[in-house]
Amino acid sequence: MSKTNPGNYFEDFNVGQILRHATPRTVSVGDASLYTALYGSRFAVQSSDAFAQGLGYERSPIDDFLVFHIVFGKTVPDISLNAVANLGYAGCRFLAPVYPGDSLSASSEVIGLKENSNGKTGVVYVRSTGVNQDGITVLDYVRWVMVRKKDPSTPTGHNNVPSLPAALEAASLGDAVPILNKDAFDWDLSGSVHMWDDYEVGETIDHVDGMTVEEAEHQMATRLYQNTAKVHFNQFTEGQGRFGRRLIYGGHVISLARALSFNGLGNAFHVAAINGGRHVAPLFAGNTVFAWSEVIDKAELPGREDVGALRLRMFATKDQPCGELPGKGEEGYDASVILDLDVWVLLPRG
Amino acid sequence: MSKTNPGNYFEDFNVGQILRHATPRTVSVGDASLYTALYGSRFAVQSSDAFAQGLGYERSPIDDFLVFHIVFGKTVPDISLNAVANLGYAGCRFLAPVYPGDSLSASSEVIGLKENSNGKTGVVYVRSTGVNQDGITVLDYVRWVMVRKKDPSTPTGHNNVPSLPAALEAASLGDAVPILNKDAFDWDLSGSVHMWDDYEVGETIDHVDGMTVEEAEHQMATRLYQNTAKVHFNQFTEGQGRFGRRLIYGGHVISLARALSFNGLGNAFHVAAINGGRHVAPLFAGNTVFAWSEVIDKAELPGREDVGALRLRMFATKDQPCGELPGKGEEGYDASVILDLDVWVLLPRG
Amino acid sequence: MSKTNPGNYFEDFNVGQILRHATPRTVSVGDASLYTALYGSRFAVQSSDAFAQGLGYERSPIDDFLVFHIVFGKTVPDISLNAVANLGYAGCRFLAPVYPGDSLSASSEVIGLKENSNGKTGVVYVRSTGVNQDGITVLDYVRWVMVRKKDPSTPTGHNNVPSLPAALEAASLGDAVPILNKDAFDWDLSGSVHMWDDYEVGETIDHVDGMTVEEAEHQMATRLYQNTAKVHFNQFTEGQGRFGRRLIYGGHVISLARALSFNGLGNAFHVAAINGGRHVAPLFAGNTVFAWSEVIDKAELPGREDVGALRLRMFATKDQPCGELPGKGEEGYDASVILDLDVWVLLPRG
């Protein structure tokens, strides 16, 4: 028996199965600094302990997407090593702040299995959960991936598709944010005067700036997340593959778009939920990423006067500034679009 | 009204105006590690807590230029987003040590405004100040930038040029350095036997080594400083611009030259002041940076026997070793020169 | 007298001489994060404080090779600045755990000198030692380098070759590992079910995955170690040299191979010793590194039931997957081999 990890095939999964993932990870200020260096994020809550403490945090929490990427990375060796495609995610909630020094581990429950009609692959649905050293859940989300079967000739009969929410309810948001001491929110230091009240449903925001990605950057990011997906690191193999080059981790695009979104959404300090997302096209080193957002919903949080939620549809493009809001029309996506992301973000209320 | 930051134009500034900048930033050991990885700095005081504590510091202070870059980065969105050129800086003093965990914020006071005769631009003079979470000023400096006018046809009448010192007085230096326990200064561990007493005015030092810069490196550095100047990150736009490529942040050159200067100035552990500096020519990825220094002045500090000050004129070049001390002659700068920097550094006395 | 470091020449060394190296260095969580970002290491002990504490560590120790590279880097300016070649190392033991916050310094004793018959060079043998802020030795090892003579025409008469062990005795291993609370070892979180008992002498393991190296990555790594060897950083000079490009620090290859070896050796959480190693061929940016290992010995540790030792011969290749185990045959090394490393690693026992 080989001691290397062959990954799981479709037949290896069963509904109800729990997979406890390696490798647990203590998140540190070192990770936070690298995250800043990789994306240039400028949200004040995550940047300054003094700012965060003034609002009621213990200190600056770790960036939400850094938490997401670390938890996601752990699931790869067990869930998606033999994946043909990452099909989607849904229902991702950030449930508790993560601080430097917290140790995260992850597990996944198989919540659905559906064999494809060709017999070669099937779709695996998992709910993945990240917990800290005290057993508190900091994050959970569903994702589904198309996974190879070991034996195309033997049907599994699996035909179990879970029902998934199109979007999380506003009432379920905000657990990772303490009740804010709103008077301490300094609109100069935060970099924007626009509070939750100022945004309207239907409003669109071009985030203006562009960021070119280098191979060393996305490789360092993806290794920081201990994500082992081979397509990101191995030019020898990828050079002979479909694209002729390394594919950039989709989460790298998400973090770039989020960092760019500071310009126009500077007070959207917390990503409370990812309702869903689609990596429309691959990103490669040398491409320049741009982003724009549309406010598609707006909600108060029950019992909270301090923060409100905006639901954003955030598009990222490559080599195409977003002044004309390239998105999805009747004929499908604009050729420049690489990401179509649906998130709830929180902002202070006036 | 757009929610993205349009930056300030010349007409938006008034003498006496105070701009409080986003984003406050807690500096950490993660930032210090990245700084080491980006430049390879080897000054013992900033590298080893044990070494620093022996001398009388709480622990290793954050590198002076890392502090400078972080404070500088904060000023960009408010001061120089619509700048045509960074014209200079002067009178930069390091006033208190910054330790990991300190939270820095920055503000700028407009101290001068002079419209250019073409009516299209004007020069904005600001004194920028970095303070820590206790309100202690850690850094202040003057810089002046040429900023676009919104309306070239309407003169502002501004014609106020502040008087600026050519160099700081030695008596104003050293506040960021505790009185050193000089007996604890270990000349083996510091990497040089040369104390303040050993340097002579007029002495020149070729720092010998060269360092090639990659796109990923300067981008990570400049994002670490949360500096948003667009020319550093966006190949899509810059590829169509004047140079056809991304321009490297001038501060990256300064930090490279400073790190290279260890070879010959290993005990110049603290930059006490930047008297002035000029980015003579742009640096691009793929270029190799070299540096040399001339001692142009030497001073005791009033009441201090532990350290003395050297005023250095430090040149950096690209793709040109500095054995022949390429600098500025009667016909101007040597074609290889990219930086002409005037600093006060402190060294232990014998 | 020049104030820059000319390095030592063969005539500058004497048997018994002690060289205390600059620059002392406090290792931090920032360094650990960068190490993860550079190599993607996934050993649970070094990744999670909670995991390490459960076993009996104070917290996650710093990766063994990160400690090695930092200590090694300090020796370069004094030992190998004028080296023609690094010939080998032997007898490297990890003697105490290094934790974030520990301050390391290094010294070397000259233990042998042998002038070469051509009179131009000689071999310098040193035992280098890394100690922490409490004076506890965390690492020691022997290396030998061929160093230029200042004066080829004057023989030194040095002909003193120390005897060196081919491999360390198992009884000398394990001092850097506390007696583990084995019940706390979680085989899900560690990422492998294979304990020490499961490995057989003669067993070979293809570590499967490949990792492409970028210039920015190896430069950042080597600067993080404050290693000043010029060939790694200076394209201007190296572009005119033997290879036409920058040479990657051999230790970067070692760390890549070690990180890749997680796939197949996931519980080999500690490198207890480096018996020897050879950098068979140079690595350049753009190459993809693969690795495989052979178990060449297996030993219990006296008085310890918690962990056992495997002696591994680990090969790294460039641009050649290791399924066919490319190594050293009767006609020498396979053309793809770049590293032939002999180490003792520790794993939990069943």
Coordinates of N, CA and C in Angstrom, one line a residue, chain A residues 75-138:
Chain A
T75 N -9.4 21.2 3.3 CA -10.3 20.2 2.7 C -9.8 19.6 1.4
V76 N -8.9 20.3 0.8 CA -8.4 19.9 -0.6 C -7.9 18.4 -0.6
P77 N -7.0 18.0 0.3 CA -6.4 16.7 0.1 C -7.5 15.6 0.3
D78 N -8.5 15.8 1.0 CA -9.5 14.8 1.2 C -10.7 14.9 0.3
I79 N -11.0 16.1 -0.2 CA -12.3 16.3 -1.0 C -12.0 16.4 -2.4
S80 N -11.0 17.2 -2.8 CA -10.9 17.6 -4.2 C -9.6 17.2 -4.9
L81 N -8.8 16.3 -4.3 CA -7.6 15.9 -5.0 C -7.9 15.3 -6.4
N82 N -9.0 14.6 -6.4 CA -9.3 13.9 -7.7 C -10.5 14.6 -8.4
A83 N -10.7 15.9 -8.1 CA -11.8 16.6 -8.6 C -11.5 17.0 -10.1
V84 N -12.5 17.0 -10.9 CA -12.4 17.4 -12.2 C -12.7 18.9 -12.3
A85 N -13.6 19.3 -11.4 CA -14.0 20.7 -11.3 C -14.6 21.1 -10.0
N86 N -14.3 22.3 -9.5 CA -15.0 22.9 -8.4 C -16.3 23.5 -8.9
L87 N -17.4 23.0 -8.5 CA -18.7 23.5 -9.1 C -19.3 24.7 -8.4
G88 N -19.1 24.8 -7.1 CA -19.7 25.9 -6.5 C -19.6 25.9 -5.0
Y89 N -20.0 27.0 -4.3 CA -20.2 27.0 -2.9 C -21.4 27.8 -2.5
A90 N -21.8 27.5 -1.3 CA -23.1 28.2 -0.9 C -23.1 28.2 0.7
G91 N -23.9 29.1 1.2 CA -24.2 29.1 2.6 C -23.0 29.3 3.5
C92 N -22.0 30.1 3.0 CA -20.8 30.3 3.9 C -21.0 31.4 4.9
R93 N -21.0 31.0 6.2 CA -21.2 32.0 7.2 C -19.9 32.2 8.1
F94 N -19.5 33.4 8.4 CA -18.4 33.6 9.3 C -19.0 33.8 10.7
L95 N -18.7 32.9 11.6 CA -19.5 32.8 12.9 C -18.8 33.3 14.1
A96 N -17.5 33.4 14.1 CA -16.8 34.0 15.2 C -15.5 34.6 14.7
P97 N -15.1 35.7 15.4 CA -13.8 36.3 15.0 C -12.6 35.3 15.2
V98 N -11.7 35.4 14.3 CA -10.4 34.6 14.5 C -9.3 35.6 14.8
Y99 N -8.6 35.4 15.9 CA -7.5 36.3 16.3 C -6.1 35.6 16.1
P100 N -5.1 36.4 15.9 CA -3.8 35.8 15.9 C -3.6 34.9 17.1
G101 N -3.0 33.8 16.9 CA -2.8 32.8 18.0 C -3.9 31.7 18.0
D102 N -5.0 32.0 17.4 CA -6.0 30.9 17.3 C -5.5 29.8 16.4
S103 N -5.8 28.5 16.9 CA -5.5 27.4 16.1 C -6.8 26.8 15.4
L104 N -6.7 26.7 14.1 CA -7.9 26.3 13.4 C -7.7 24.8 12.9
S105 N -8.8 24.1 12.9 CA -8.8 22.8 12.3 C -10.2 22.7 11.5
A106 N -10.3 21.7 10.6 CA -11.4 21.7 9.8 C -11.9 20.2 9.6
S107 N -13.2 20.1 9.4 CA -13.8 18.8 9.0 C -14.9 19.1 8.0
S108 N -15.3 18.0 7.4 CA -16.4 18.1 6.4 C -17.3 16.9 6.5
E109 N -18.6 17.2 6.4 CA -19.6 16.2 6.3 C -20.1 16.1 4.9
V110 N -20.2 14.8 4.4 CA -20.8 14.6 3.1 C -22.3 14.7 3.2
I111 N -22.9 15.7 2.5 CA -24.3 15.9 2.6 C -25.1 15.6 1.3
G112 N -24.4 15.2 0.3 CA -25.1 14.8 -0.9 C -24.1 14.1 -1.9
L113 N -24.6 13.2 -2.7 CA -23.8 12.5 -3.7 C -24.7 12.3 -4.9
K114 N -24.3 12.6 -6.0 CA -25.0 12.4 -7.3 C -24.1 11.9 -8.4
E115 N -24.3 10.7 -8.8 CA -23.4 10.2 -9.9 C -23.9 10.8 -11.2
N116 N -22.9 11.1 -12.0 CA -23.2 11.7 -13.3 C -23.6 10.5 -14.3
S117 N -24.4 10.9 -15.3 CA -25.0 9.9 -16.2 C -23.9 9.1 -17.0
N118 N -22.7 9.8 -17.2 CA -21.7 9.1 -18.0 C -21.0 8.0 -17.2
G119 N -21.2 8.0 -15.9 CA -20.6 6.9 -15.0 C -19.2 7.2 -14.7
K120 N -18.6 8.2 -15.2 CA -17.2 8.5 -15.0 C -16.9 9.3 -13.7
T121 N -17.9 10.1 -13.4 CA -17.7 11.1 -12.3 C -19.0 11.2 -11.5
G122 N -18.9 11.9 -10.4 CA -20.1 12.2 -9.6 C -19.9 13.5 -8.9
V123 N -21.0 14.1 -8.4 CA -20.8 15.3 -7.6 C -20.9 15.0 -6.1
V124 N -19.9 15.5 -5.4 CA -19.9 15.4 -4.0 C -20.2 16.7 -3.3
Y125 N -21.2 16.7 -2.4 CA -21.6 17.9 -1.7 C -21.1 17.7 -0.2
V126 N -20.3 18.7 0.2 CA -19.9 18.6 1.6 C -20.2 19.9 2.3
R127 N -20.5 19.8 3.6 CA -20.5 21.0 4.5 C -19.2 21.0 5.3
S128 N -18.4 22.0 5.1 CA -17.1 22.1 5.7 C -17.1 23.1 6.9
T129 N -16.5 22.8 7.9 CA -16.6 23.6 9.2 C -15.1 23.8 9.7
G130 N -14.9 25.1 10.0 CA -13.6 25.4 10.6 C -13.8 25.7 12.1
V131 N -13.1 25.1 13.0 CA -13.2 25.4 14.4 C -11.9 25.9 15.0
N132 N -12.0 26.6 16.1 CA -10.8 27.1 16.8 C -10.4 26.1 17.9
Q133 N -9.4 26.5 18.6 CA -8.8 25.6 19.7 C -9.8 25.4 20.8
D134 N -10.8 26.2 20.9 CA -11.8 26.0 22.0 C -13.1 25.3 21.4
G135 N -13.0 24.8 20.2 CA -14.1 24.1 19.6 C -15.2 25.0 19.1
I136 N -14.9 26.3 19.1 CA -16.0 27.2 18.5 C -15.9 27.2 17.0
T137 N -17.0 27.1 16.4 CA -17.0 27.1 14.9 C -16.8 28.6 14.5
V138 N -15.9 28.8 13.6 CA -15.6 30.1 13.1 C -16.1 30.3 11.7

